[in-house]
């Protein structure tokens, strides 16, 4: 009987924890030219309290504030003045719009979520993560030099 009770509790815990996951990342691959804007939108299947975009050692945090009934930008120093929140919280969306792509944006990123727990603290919720790729197209220096000298000779 004790084993049956333990099995039921374990199954209930597994079902609850696995129900919080990242539904989608749109787009999964972003191809953007240097200096051009781009955006990404991550979606879960349930309410989140924290949404963090990570790339290498840098991160940008977004937090749902119950008392404000709104999402707020948290620490995002490495992307300051060039990102804005995008998404609809009641649709479980969390996204960023970048005003301009920089060379250091190139590479693998992740959107990491922590579920909302009423009265809870960071680390109390279930977590989920999904990766996406940003490919920043750099200008071809050789063709830029040729074009510049061509313009000078006209």
Coordinates of C-alpha atoms in Angstrom, one line a residue:
X1 CA 0.0 0.0 0.0
X2 CA 2.8 2.4 0.9
X3 CA 4.5 1.6 -2.4
X4 CA 1.3 2.4 -4.3
X5 CA 0.9 5.8 -2.5
X6 CA 4.6 6.7 -3.2
X7 CA 4.1 5.7 -6.9
X8 CA 1.0 7.9 -7.2
X9 CA 2.8 10.9 -5.6
X10 CA 5.8 10.4 -7.9
X11 CA 3.6 10.1 -11.0
X12 CA 1.6 13.3 -10.0
X13 CA 4.9 15.2 -9.5
X14 CA 6.2 14.0 -12.8
X15 CA 3.0 15.0 -14.6
X16 CA 3.0 18.4 -13.0
X17 CA 6.6 19.2 -13.7
X18 CA 6.6 18.0 -17.3
X19 CA 3.5 20.1 -18.1
X20 CA 5.6 23.3 -18.1
X21 CA 7.7 23.5 -21.2
X22 CA 8.5 25.8 -24.1
X23 CA 5.9 25.4 -26.7
X24 CA 7.7 27.3 -29.5
X25 CA 10.5 29.6 -30.5
X26 CA 9.8 31.8 -33.5
X27 CA 11.9 31.8 -35.6
X28 CA 14.3 29.0 -34.5
X29 CA 16.9 30.4 -36.9
X30 CA 17.3 34.1 -37.4
X31 CA 19.4 35.4 -40.4
X32 CA 20.0 39.1 -40.1
X33 CA 22.4 41.6 -41.6
X34 CA 24.7 43.6 -39.3
X35 CA 22.9 46.7 -38.1
X36 CA 19.4 45.4 -39.1
X37 CA 16.6 44.8 -36.5
X38 CA 15.4 41.4 -35.5
X39 CA 13.1 39.8 -33.0
X40 CA 12.4 36.4 -31.4
X41 CA 9.3 35.2 -29.6
X42 CA 9.2 32.3 -27.1
X43 CA 6.0 30.7 -25.9
X44 CA 5.2 28.3 -23.0
X45 CA 2.0 26.4 -22.2
X46 CA 1.4 28.1 -18.9
X47 CA 2.0 31.3 -16.8
X48 CA 5.7 32.2 -16.3
X49 CA 7.2 34.6 -13.7
X50 CA 10.7 34.8 -15.2
X51 CA 11.9 34.7 -18.8
X52 CA 15.6 35.0 -19.5
X53 CA 17.3 35.3 -22.8
X54 CA 20.9 34.0 -22.7
X55 CA 23.8 34.2 -25.1
X56 CA 27.3 33.2 -24.1
X57 CA 27.9 35.1 -20.8
X58 CA 25.2 37.7 -21.4
X59 CA 21.5 37.6 -20.4
X60 CA 18.4 39.7 -20.5
X61 CA 15.7 39.1 -17.9
X62 CA 12.0 39.8 -18.0
X63 CA 9.8 39.3 -15.0
X64 CA 6.0 39.1 -14.5
X65 CA 5.2 41.5 -11.6
X66 CA 1.9 40.5 -10.0
X67 CA 1.5 43.7 -8.0
X68 CA 2.0 45.8 -11.2
X69 CA 0.0 43.3 -13.3
X70 CA 2.6 43.6 -16.0
X71 CA 5.9 42.3 -17.3
X72 CA 9.0 44.4 -16.5
X73 CA 12.5 44.4 -17.9
X74 CA 15.0 43.2 -15.4
X75 CA 18.8 43.2 -15.7
X76 CA 19.7 43.5 -19.4
X77 CA 22.8 45.6 -19.3
X78 CA 24.6 44.0 -22.3
X79 CA 21.6 44.9 -24.6
X80 CA 20.7 48.2 -23.0
X81 CA 19.0 50.8 -25.3
X82 CA 18.6 48.3 -28.1
X83 CA 16.0 45.7 -26.9
X84 CA 12.3 45.9 -26.1
X85 CA 9.9 43.3 -24.7
X86 CA 7.6 41.8 -27.3
X87 CA 4.8 39.4 -26.7
X88 CA 1.4 39.0 -24.9
X89 CA 1.7 37.7 -21.4
X90 CA -1.8 36.2 -21.3
X91 CA -0.8 34.2 -24.3
X92 CA 2.3 33.0 -22.4
X93 CA 4.6 34.8 -24.8
X94 CA 8.0 36.3 -24.0
X95 CA 10.1 37.9 -26.7
X96 CA 12.7 40.5 -27.5
X97 CA 13.0 43.0 -30.4
X98 CA 16.5 44.1 -31.1
X99 CA 16.9 47.5 -32.8
X100 CA 20.1 46.5 -34.5
X101 CA 22.1 43.3 -34.9
X102 CA 25.7 43.3 -33.7
X103 CA 28.5 40.9 -34.6
X104 CA 28.5 39.6 -31.0
X105 CA 24.8 38.6 -31.3
X106 CA 25.9 35.7 -33.6
X107 CA 25.5 32.2 -32.2
X108 CA 23.3 30.0 -30.1
X109 CA 20.8 31.6 -27.7
X110 CA 18.3 30.2 -25.2
X111 CA 15.0 31.4 -23.8
X112 CA 14.7 30.1 -20.2
X113 CA 11.4 30.2 -18.3
X114 CA 10.4 29.7 -14.7
X115 CA 6.8 29.1 -14.0
X116 CA 4.6 31.4 -11.9
X117 CA 4.1 30.3 -8.3
X118 CA 1.8 32.6 -6.3
X119 CA 3.8 33.9 -3.3
X120 CA 6.9 32.0 -4.5
X121 CA 10.4 33.2 -5.1
X122 CA 13.0 32.7 -7.8
X123 CA 13.8 29.0 -7.9
X124 CA 10.4 27.8 -6.6
X125 CA 8.9 27.3 -10.1
X126 CA 9.3 24.7 -12.8
X127 CA 11.9 25.5 -15.4
X128 CA 11.9 25.1 -19.2
X129 CA 14.3 26.1 -21.9
X130 CA 14.7 26.1 -25.7
X131 CA 17.5 27.3 -27.9
X132 CA 17.5 29.3 -31.1
X133 CA 20.2 30.5 -33.5
X134 CA 21.1 34.0 -34.6
X135 CA 23.3 34.3 -37.7
X136 CA 24.6 37.8 -38.2
X137 CA 25.7 38.5 -41.8
X138 CA 28.8 40.7 -41.8
X139 CA 29.6 42.9 -44.8
X140 CA 32.2 41.5 -47.1
X141 CA 35.2 43.8 -46.5
X142 CA 36.8 43.0 -49.9
X143 CA 33.7 44.1 -51.9
X144 CA 33.3 47.1 -49.6
X145 CA 36.8 48.2 -50.4
X146 CA 36.3 47.6 -54.2
X147 CA 33.0 49.6 -54.1
X148 CA 34.7 52.4 -52.2
X149 CA 37.6 52.7 -54.6
X150 CA 35.3 52.4 -57.5
X151 CA 33.3 55.4 -56.2
X152 CA 36.4 57.4 -55.7
X153 CA 37.5 56.9 -59.3
X154 CA 34.2 58.1 -60.8

